[in-house]
mmCIF file of C-alpha atoms in Angstrom:
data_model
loop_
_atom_site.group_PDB
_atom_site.id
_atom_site.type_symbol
_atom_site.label_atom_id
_atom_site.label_comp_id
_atom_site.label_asym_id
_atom_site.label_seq_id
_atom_site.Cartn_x
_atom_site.Cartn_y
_atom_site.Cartn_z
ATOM 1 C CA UNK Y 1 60.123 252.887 200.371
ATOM 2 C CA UNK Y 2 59.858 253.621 196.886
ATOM 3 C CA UNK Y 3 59.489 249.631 194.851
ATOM 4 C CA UNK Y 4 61.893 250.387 191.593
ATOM 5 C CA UNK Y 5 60.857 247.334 189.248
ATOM 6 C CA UNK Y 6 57.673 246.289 188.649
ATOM 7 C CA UNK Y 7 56.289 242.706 187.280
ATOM 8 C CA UNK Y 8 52.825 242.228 186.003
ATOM 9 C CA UNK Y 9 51.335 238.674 186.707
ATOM 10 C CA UNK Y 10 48.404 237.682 184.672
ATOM 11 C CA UNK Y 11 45.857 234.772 184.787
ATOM 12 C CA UNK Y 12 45.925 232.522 181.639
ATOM 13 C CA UNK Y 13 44.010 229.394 182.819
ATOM 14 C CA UNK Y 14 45.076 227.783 178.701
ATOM 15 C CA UNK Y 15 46.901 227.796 175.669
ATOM 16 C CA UNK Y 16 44.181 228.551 173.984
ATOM 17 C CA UNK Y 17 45.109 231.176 171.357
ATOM 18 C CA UNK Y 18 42.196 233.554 172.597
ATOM 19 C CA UNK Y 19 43.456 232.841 175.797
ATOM 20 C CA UNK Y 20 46.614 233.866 175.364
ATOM 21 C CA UNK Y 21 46.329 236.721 173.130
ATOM 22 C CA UNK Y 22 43.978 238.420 175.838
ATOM 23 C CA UNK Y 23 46.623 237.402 178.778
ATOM 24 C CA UNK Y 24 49.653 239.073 176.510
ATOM 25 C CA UNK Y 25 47.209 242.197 175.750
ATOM 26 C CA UNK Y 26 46.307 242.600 179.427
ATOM 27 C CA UNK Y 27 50.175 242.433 180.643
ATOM 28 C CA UNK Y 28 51.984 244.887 178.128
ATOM 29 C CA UNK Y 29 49.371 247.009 179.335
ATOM 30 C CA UNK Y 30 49.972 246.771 182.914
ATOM 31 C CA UNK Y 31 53.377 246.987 182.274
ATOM 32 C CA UNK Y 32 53.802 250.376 180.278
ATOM 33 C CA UNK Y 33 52.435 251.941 176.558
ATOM 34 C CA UNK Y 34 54.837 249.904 173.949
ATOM 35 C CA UNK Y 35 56.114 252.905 172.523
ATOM 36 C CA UNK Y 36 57.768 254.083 176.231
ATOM 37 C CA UNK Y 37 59.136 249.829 176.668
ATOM 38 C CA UNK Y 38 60.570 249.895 173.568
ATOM 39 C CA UNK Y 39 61.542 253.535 172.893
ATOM 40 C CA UNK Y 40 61.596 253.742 169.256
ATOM 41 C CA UNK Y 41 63.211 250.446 168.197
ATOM 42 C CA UNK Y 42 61.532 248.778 165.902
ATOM 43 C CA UNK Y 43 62.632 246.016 164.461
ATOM 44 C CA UNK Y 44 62.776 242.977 167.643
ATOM 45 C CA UNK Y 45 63.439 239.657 168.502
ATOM 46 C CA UNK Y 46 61.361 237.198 170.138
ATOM 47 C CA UNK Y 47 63.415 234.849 171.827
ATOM 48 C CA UNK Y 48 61.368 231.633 173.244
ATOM 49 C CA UNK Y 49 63.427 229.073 175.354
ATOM 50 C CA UNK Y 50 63.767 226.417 172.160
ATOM 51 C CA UNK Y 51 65.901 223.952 174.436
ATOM 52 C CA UNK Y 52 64.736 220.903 171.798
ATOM 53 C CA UNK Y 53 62.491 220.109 169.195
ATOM 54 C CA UNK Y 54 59.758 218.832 171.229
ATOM 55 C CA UNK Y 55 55.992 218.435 171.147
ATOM 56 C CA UNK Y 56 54.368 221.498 173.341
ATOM 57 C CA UNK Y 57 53.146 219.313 176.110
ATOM 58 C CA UNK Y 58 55.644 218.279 177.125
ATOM 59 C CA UNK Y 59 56.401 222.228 178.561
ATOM 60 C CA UNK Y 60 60.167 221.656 177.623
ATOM 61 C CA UNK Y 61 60.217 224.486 176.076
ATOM 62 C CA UNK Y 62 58.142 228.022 175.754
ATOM 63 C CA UNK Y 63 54.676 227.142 174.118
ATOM 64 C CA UNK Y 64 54.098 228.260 170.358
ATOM 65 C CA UNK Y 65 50.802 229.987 171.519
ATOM 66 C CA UNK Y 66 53.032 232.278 173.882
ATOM 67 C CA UNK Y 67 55.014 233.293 170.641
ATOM 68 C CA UNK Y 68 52.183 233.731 168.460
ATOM 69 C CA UNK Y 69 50.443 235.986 170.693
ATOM 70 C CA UNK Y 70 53.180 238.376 171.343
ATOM 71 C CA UNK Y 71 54.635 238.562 167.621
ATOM 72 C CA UNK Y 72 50.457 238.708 166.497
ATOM 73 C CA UNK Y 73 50.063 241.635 169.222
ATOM 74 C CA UNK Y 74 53.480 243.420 168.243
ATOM 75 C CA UNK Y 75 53.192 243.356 164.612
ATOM 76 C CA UNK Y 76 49.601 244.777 164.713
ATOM 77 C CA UNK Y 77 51.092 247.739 166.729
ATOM 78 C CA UNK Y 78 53.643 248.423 163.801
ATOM 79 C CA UNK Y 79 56.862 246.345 165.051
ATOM 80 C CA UNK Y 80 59.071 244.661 162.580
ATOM 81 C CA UNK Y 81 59.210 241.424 164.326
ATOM 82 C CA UNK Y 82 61.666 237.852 163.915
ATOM 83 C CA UNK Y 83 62.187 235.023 166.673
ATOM 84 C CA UNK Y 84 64.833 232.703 167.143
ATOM 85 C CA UNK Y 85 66.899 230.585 169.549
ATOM 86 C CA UNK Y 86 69.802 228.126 169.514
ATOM 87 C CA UNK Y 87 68.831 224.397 170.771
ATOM 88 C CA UNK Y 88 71.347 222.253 172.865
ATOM 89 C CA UNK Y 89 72.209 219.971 169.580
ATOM 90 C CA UNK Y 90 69.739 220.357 166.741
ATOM 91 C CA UNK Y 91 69.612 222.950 163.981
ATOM 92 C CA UNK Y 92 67.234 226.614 165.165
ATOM 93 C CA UNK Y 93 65.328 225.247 161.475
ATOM 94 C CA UNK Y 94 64.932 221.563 162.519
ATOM 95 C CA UNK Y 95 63.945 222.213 166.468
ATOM 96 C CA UNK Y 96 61.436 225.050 165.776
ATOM 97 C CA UNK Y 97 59.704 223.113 163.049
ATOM 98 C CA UNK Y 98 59.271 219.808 165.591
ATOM 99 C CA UNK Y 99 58.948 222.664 168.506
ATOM 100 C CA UNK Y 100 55.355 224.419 166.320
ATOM 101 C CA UNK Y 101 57.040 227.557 166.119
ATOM 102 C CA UNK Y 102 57.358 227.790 162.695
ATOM 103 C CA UNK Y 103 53.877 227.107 161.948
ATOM 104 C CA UNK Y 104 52.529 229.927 164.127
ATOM 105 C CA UNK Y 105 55.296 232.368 162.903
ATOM 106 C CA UNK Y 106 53.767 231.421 159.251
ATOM 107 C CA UNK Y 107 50.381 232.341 159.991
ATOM 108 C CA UNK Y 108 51.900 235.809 161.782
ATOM 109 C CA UNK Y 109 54.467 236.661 159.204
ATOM 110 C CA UNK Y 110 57.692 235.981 161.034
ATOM 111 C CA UNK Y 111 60.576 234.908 159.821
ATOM 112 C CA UNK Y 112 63.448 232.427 161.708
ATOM 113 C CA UNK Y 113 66.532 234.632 162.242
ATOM 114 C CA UNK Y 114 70.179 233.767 161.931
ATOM 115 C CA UNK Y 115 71.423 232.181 164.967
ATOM 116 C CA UNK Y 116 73.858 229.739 163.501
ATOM 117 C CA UNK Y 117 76.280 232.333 162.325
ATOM 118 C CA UNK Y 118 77.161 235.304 164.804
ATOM 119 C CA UNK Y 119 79.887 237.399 165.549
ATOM 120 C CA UNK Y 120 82.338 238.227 168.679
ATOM 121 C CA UNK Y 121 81.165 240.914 171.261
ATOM 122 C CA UNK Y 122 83.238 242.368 173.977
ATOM 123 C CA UNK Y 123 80.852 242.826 176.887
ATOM 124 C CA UNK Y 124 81.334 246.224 178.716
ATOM 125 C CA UNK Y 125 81.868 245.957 182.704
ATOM 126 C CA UNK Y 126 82.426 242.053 182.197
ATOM 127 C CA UNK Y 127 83.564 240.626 185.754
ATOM 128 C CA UNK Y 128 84.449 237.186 184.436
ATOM 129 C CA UNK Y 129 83.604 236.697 181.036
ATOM 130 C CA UNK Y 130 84.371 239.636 178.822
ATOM 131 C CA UNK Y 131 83.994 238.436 174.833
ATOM 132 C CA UNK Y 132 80.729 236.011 173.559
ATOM 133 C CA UNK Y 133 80.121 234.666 170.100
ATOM 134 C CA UNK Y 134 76.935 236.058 169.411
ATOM 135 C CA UNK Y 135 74.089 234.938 167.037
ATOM 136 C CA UNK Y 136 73.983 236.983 164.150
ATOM 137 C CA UNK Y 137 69.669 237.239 164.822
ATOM 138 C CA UNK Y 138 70.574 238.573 168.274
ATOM 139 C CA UNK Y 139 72.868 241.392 166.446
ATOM 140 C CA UNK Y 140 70.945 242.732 163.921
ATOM 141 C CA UNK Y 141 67.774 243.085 166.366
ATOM 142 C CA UNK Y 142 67.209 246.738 168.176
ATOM 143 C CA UNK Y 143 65.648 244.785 170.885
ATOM 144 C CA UNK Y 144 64.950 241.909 172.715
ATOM 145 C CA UNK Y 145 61.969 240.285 173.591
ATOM 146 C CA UNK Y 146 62.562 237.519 176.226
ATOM 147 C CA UNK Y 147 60.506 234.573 176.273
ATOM 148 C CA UNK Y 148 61.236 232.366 178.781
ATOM 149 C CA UNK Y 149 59.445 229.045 180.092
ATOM 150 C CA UNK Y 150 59.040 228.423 184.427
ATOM 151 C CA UNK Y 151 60.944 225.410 184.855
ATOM 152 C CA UNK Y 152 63.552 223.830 187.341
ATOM 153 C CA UNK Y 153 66.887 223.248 186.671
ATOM 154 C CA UNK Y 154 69.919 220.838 187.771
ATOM 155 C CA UNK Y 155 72.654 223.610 187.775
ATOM 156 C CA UNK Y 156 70.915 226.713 188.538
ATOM 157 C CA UNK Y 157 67.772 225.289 190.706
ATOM 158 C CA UNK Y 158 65.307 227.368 187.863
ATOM 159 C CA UNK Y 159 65.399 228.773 184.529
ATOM 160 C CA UNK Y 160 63.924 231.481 183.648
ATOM 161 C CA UNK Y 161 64.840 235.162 181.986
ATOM 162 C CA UNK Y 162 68.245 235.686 182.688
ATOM 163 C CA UNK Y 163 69.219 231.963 181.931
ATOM 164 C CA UNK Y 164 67.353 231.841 178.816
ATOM 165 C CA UNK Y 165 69.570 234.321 177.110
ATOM 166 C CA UNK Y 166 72.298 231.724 176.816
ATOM 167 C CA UNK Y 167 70.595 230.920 173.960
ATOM 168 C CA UNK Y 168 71.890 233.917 172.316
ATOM 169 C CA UNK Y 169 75.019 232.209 171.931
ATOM 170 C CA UNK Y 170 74.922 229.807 168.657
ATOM 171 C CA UNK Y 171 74.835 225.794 168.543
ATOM 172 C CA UNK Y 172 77.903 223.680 170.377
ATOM 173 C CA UNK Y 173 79.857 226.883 171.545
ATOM 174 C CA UNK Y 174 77.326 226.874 174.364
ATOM 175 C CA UNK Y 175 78.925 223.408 175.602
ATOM 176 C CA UNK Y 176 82.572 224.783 175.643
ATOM 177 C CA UNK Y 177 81.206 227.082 178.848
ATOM 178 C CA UNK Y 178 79.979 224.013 180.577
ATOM 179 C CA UNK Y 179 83.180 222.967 180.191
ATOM 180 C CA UNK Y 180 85.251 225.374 181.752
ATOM 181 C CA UNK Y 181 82.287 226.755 184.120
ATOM 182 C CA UNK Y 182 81.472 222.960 185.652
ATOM 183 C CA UNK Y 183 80.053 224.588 188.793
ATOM 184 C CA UNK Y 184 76.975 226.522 189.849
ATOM 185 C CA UNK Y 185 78.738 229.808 190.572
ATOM 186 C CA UNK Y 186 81.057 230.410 188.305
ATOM 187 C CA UNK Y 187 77.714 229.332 185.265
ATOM 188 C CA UNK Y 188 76.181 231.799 187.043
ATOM 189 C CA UNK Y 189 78.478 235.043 186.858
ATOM 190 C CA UNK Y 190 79.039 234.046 183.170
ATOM 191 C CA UNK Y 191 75.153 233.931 182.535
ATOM 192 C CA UNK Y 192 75.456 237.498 184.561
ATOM 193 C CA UNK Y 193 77.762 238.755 182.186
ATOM 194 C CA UNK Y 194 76.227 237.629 178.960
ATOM 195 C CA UNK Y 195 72.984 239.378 180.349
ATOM 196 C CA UNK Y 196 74.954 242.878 180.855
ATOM 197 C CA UNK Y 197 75.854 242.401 176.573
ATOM 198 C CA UNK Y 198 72.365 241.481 176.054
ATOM 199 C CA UNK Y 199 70.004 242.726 178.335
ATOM 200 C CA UNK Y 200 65.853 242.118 176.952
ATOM 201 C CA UNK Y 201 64.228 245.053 177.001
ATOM 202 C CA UNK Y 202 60.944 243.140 178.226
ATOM 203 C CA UNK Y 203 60.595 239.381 179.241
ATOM 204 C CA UNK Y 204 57.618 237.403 179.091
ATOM 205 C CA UNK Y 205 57.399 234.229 181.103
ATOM 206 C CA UNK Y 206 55.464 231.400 179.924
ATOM 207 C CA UNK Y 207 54.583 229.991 183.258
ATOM 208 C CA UNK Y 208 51.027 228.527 182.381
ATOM 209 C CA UNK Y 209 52.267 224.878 182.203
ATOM 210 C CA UNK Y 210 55.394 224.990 183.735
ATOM 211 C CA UNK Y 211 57.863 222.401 184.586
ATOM 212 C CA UNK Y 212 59.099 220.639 187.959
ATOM 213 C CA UNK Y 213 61.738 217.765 189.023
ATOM 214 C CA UNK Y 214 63.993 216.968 186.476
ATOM 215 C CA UNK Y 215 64.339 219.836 184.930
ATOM 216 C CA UNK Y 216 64.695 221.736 182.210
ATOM 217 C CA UNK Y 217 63.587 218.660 180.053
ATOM 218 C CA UNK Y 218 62.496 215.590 181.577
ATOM 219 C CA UNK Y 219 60.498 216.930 184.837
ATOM 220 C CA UNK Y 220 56.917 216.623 185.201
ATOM 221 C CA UNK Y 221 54.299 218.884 183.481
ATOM 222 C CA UNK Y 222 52.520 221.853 186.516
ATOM 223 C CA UNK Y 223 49.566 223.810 185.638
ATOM 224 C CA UNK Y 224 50.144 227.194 186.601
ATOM 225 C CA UNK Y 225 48.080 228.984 184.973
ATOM 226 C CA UNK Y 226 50.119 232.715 184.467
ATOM 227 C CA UNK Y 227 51.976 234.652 182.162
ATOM 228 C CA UNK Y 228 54.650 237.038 184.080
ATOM 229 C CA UNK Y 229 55.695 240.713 182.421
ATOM 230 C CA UNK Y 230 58.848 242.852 183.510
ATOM 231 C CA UNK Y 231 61.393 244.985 182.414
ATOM 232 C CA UNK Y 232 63.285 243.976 184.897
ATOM 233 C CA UNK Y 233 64.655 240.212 183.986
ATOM 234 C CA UNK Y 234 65.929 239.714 187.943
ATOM 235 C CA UNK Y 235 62.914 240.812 189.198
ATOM 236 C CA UNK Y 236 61.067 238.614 187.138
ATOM 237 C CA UNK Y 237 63.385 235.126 188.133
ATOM 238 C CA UNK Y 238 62.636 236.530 191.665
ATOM 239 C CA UNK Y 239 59.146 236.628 191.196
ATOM 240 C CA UNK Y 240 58.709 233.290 189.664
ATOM 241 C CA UNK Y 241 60.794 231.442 192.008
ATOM 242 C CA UNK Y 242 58.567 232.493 194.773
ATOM 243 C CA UNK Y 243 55.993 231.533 192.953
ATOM 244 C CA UNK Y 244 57.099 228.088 192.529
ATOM 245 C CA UNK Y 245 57.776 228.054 196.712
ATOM 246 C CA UNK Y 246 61.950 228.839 196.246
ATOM 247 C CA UNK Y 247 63.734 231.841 198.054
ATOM 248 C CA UNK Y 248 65.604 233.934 195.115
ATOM 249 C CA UNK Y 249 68.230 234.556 197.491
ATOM 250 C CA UNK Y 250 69.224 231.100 197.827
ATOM 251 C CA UNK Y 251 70.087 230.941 194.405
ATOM 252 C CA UNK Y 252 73.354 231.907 193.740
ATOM 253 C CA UNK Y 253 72.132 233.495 189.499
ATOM 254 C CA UNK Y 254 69.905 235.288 191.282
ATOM 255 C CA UNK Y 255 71.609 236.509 194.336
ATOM 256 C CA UNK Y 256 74.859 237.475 192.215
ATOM 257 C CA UNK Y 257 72.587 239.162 189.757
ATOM 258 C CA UNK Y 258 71.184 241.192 192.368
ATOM 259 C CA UNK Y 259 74.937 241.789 193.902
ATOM 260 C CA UNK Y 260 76.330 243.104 190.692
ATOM 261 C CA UNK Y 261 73.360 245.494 189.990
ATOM 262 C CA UNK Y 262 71.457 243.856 186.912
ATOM 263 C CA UNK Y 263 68.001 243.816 189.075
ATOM 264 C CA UNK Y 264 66.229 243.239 191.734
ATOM 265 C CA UNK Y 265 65.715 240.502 194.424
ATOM 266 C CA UNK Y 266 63.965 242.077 197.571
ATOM 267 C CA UNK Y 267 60.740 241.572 197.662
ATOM 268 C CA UNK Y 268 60.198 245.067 198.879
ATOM 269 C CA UNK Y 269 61.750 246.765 196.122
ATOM 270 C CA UNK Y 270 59.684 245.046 192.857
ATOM 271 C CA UNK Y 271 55.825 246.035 192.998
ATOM 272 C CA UNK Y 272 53.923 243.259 192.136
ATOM 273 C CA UNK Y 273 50.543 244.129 189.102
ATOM 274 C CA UNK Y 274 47.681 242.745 188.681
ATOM 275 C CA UNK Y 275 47.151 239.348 190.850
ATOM 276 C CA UNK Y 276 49.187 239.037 194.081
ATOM 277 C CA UNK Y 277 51.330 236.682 195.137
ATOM 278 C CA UNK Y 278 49.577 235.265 197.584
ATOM 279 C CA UNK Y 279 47.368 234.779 194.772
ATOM 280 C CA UNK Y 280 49.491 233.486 192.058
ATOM 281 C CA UNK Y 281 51.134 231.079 194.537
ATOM 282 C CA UNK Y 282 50.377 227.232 193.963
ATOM 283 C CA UNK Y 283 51.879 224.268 195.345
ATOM 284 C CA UNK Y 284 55.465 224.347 195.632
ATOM 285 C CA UNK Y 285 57.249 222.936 192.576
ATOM 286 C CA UNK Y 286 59.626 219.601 193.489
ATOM 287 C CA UNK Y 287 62.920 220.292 193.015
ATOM 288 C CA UNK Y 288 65.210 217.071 191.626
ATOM 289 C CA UNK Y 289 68.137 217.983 192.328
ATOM 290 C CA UNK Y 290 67.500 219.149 195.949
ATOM 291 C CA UNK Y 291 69.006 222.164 195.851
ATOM 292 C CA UNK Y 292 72.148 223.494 194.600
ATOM 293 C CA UNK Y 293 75.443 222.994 196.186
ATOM 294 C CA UNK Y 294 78.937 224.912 194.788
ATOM 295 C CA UNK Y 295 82.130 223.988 194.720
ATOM 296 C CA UNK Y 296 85.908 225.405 193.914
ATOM 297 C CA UNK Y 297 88.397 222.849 192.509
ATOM 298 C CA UNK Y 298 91.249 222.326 194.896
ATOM 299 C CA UNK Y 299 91.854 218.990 195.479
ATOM 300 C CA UNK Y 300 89.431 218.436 198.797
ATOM 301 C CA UNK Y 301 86.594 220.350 197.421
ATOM 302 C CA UNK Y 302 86.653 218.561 194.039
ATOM 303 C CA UNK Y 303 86.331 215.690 196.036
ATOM 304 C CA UNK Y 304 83.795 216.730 198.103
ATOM 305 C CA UNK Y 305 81.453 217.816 194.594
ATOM 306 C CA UNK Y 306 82.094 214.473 193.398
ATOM 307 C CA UNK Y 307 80.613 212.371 196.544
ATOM 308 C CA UNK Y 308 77.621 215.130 197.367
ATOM 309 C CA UNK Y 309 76.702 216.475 194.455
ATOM 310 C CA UNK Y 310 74.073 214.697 192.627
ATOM 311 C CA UNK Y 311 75.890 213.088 189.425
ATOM 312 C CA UNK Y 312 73.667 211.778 186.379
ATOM 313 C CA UNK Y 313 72.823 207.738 185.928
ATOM 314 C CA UNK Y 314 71.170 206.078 182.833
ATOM 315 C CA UNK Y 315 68.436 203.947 183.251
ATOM 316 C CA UNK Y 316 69.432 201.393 180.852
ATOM 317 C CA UNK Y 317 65.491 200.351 180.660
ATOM 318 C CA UNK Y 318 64.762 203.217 178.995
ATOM 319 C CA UNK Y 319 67.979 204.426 176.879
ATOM 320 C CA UNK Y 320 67.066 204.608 173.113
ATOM 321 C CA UNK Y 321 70.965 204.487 172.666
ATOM 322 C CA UNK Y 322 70.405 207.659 170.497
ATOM 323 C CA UNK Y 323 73.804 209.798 171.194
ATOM 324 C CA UNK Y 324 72.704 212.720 172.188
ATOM 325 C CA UNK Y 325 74.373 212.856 175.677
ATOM 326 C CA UNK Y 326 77.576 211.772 174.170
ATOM 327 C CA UNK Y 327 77.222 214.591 171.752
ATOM 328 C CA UNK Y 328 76.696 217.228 174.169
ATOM 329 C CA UNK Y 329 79.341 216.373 176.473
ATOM 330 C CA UNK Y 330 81.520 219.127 176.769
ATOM 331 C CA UNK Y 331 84.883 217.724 178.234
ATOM 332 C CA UNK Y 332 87.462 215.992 176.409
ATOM 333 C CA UNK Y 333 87.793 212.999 176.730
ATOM 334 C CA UNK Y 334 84.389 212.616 176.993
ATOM 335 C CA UNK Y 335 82.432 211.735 180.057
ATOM 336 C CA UNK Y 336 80.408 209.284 178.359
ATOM 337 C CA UNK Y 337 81.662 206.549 176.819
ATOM 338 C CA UNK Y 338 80.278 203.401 175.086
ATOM 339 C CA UNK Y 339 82.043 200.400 173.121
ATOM 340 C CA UNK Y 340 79.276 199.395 170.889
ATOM 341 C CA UNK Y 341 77.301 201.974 168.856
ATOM 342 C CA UNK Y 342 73.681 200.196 170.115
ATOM 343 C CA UNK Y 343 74.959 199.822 174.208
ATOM 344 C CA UNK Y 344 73.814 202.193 176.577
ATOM 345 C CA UNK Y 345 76.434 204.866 177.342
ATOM 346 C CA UNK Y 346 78.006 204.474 180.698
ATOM 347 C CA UNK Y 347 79.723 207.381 182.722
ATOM 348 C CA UNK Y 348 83.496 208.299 183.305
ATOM 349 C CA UNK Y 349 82.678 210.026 186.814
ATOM 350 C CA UNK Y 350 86.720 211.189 187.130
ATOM 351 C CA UNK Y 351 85.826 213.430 184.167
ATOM 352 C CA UNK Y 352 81.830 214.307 184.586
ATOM 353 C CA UNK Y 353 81.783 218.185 185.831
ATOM 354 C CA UNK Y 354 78.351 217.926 186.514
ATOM 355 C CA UNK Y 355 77.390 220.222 184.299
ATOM 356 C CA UNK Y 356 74.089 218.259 183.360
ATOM 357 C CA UNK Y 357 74.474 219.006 179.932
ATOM 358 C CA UNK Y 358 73.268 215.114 179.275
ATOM 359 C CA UNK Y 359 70.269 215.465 181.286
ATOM 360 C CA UNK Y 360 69.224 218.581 179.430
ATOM 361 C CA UNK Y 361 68.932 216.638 176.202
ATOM 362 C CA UNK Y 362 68.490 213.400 177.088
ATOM 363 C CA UNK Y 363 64.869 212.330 175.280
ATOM 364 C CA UNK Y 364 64.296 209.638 177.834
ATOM 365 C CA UNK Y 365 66.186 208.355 180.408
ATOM 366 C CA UNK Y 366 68.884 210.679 182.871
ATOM 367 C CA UNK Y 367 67.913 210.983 185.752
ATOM 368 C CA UNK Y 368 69.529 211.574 189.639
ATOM 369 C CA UNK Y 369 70.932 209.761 192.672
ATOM 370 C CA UNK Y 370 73.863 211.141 194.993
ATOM 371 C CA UNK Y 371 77.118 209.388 195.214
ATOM 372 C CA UNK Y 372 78.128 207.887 199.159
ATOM 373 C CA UNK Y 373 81.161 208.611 201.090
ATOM 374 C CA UNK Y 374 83.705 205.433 201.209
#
């Protein structure tokens, strides 16, 4: 049976810049001569997963190494070359100066583009979302470079390629989705959608310190030790979940991706460069929440998300009190409420969609536990 996408996995044991550079070499050239990936465009946009301004260690986001080693590589084979993302609640400026993005893109020549201003696009063949808002970065680019970081999720069980586009989308409009798309499924055909407007023309996954439990900010730091190459963004989430010990199919993004013809799930149709998987396989990656359970809203069904699906809790111990959760909140009135600007925020559970928008960008202190039946 002939495999019909392929995904290159590489060894990169640090972030060494050496290190990295050599990994990125070594997987565009599994993966195909530049100039037949890319087709003539020229000018392209790197877009890391910039979920919050934070230090590189803690692997909440794609590691400024990773972006300085493709833009370096890129731009040395004549590519015009920006990078950008929009973070949960800080400025793209602000995040990828605290993030060390924009010292790297310094030293390479890039420049931030626009993703606080964009522009409506109507997405053609849209089951369930037809228009975005667009960043205006994401427009002007001829292509797409997708940088995504291994991590697990709350929502989607892991984040990877086709999840990391939402950051195409600019600032709070993001949180209006998680408002009207509270569950796993219906996140998940929207995320679809946004990916058939925008589709990267090659993703690179930053999956040498990746990131399990509480994910995709607050888990706990994994050595990995790879960088993963495809044109093929479904293929790649595929790849990597099996890699962190997950079945794609069990994942409604990825099984609904695969449905509606975006990419590729089955293991026998992606071919697999370079290292195995039996050979890029570590120790399974802890999932927190366990697993991912959907939803509809009629009245039994909401209640049964509300008592078995895992809702967020503050651990007052450890609250700096700084807002950000309250910010984020997408549903109105707000799910989080407090009376006194310096007291711990305490949850409205009749209004939380579990959405975990709050545990996203909470610095310190969200965390899980599962409601009990009366």
């Amino acid at each position: 049976m002939r495999k019909t996408s392929r995904v290159a996995i590489v060894r990169a044991h640090s972030y060494e810049p050496a290190d990295v550079e050599a990994a990125v070499a070594r997987g565009l050239k599994l993966i195909g001569p530049l100039s037949a990936v890319l087709a003539g465009k020229k000018r392209l946009l790197l877009k890391p997963n910039l979920l919050h301004g934070d230090p590189p260690e803690r692997c909440s986001a794609t590691h400024p190494a990773v972006l300085g080693a493709v833009g370096k590589i890129l731009q040395q084979e004549g590519y015009t070359v920006v990078y950008g993302d929009s973070p949960a609640v800080q400025r793209p400026r602000t995040a990828a100066q605290k993030a060390g993005y924009e010292a790297v893109a310094a030293e390479f020549g890039m420049t931030l583009a626009d993703f606080e201003r964009g522009e409506e696009r109507t997405v053609p063949g849209g089951r369930q979302n037809r228009v975005f808002y667009i960043a205006r970065g994401v427009v002007e680019a001829e292509a797409v470079i997708n940088l995504p970081k291994m991590k697990t999720h709350g929502l989607t069980g892991m984040t990877g390629a086709l999840k990391n586009m939402f950051g195409v989308i600019p600032g709070i409009r993001k949180a209006g989705f998680h408002a009207r798309l509270g569950d796993a499924a219906s996140f998940s055909r929207m995320i679809v959608d946004l990916n058939r407007m925008v589709t990267p023309t090659l993703s690179i996954m930053d999956a040498i310190q990746g990131m399990e439990g509480n994910g995709p900010r607050n888990g706990r730091p994994v050595h990995t030790g790879l960088l993963l190459f495809s044109q093929d963004p479904v293929a790649l989430d595929a790849t990597a979940s099996r890699i962190m010990g997950l079945d794609p199919a069990e994942l409604y993004l990825l099984r609904y991706a695969a449905e509606s013809g975006l990419g590729m799930i089955a293991e026998d149709k992606i071919e697999i460069l370079s290292l195995s998987l039996r050979e890029a396989r570590g120790k399974p990656y802890r999932l927190h929440p366990p697993g991912t359970r959907t939803f509809g809203t009629s009245g039994w069904q909401s209640l049964l998300k509300r008592v078995l699906i895992p809702k967020p809790v503050i651990d007052p111990r450890r609250c700096s009190r700084c807002g950000q959760c309250e910010r984020i909140c997408p549903v109105s009135p707000k799910a989080l409420v407090r009376e006194q600007k310096d007291a711990v925020p305490e949850y409205a559970y009749d209004r939380c969609i579990r959405c975990y928008c709050c545990q996203e960008i909470c610095p310190e202190a969200v965390s899980y536990t599962h409601l009990t039946l009366p």
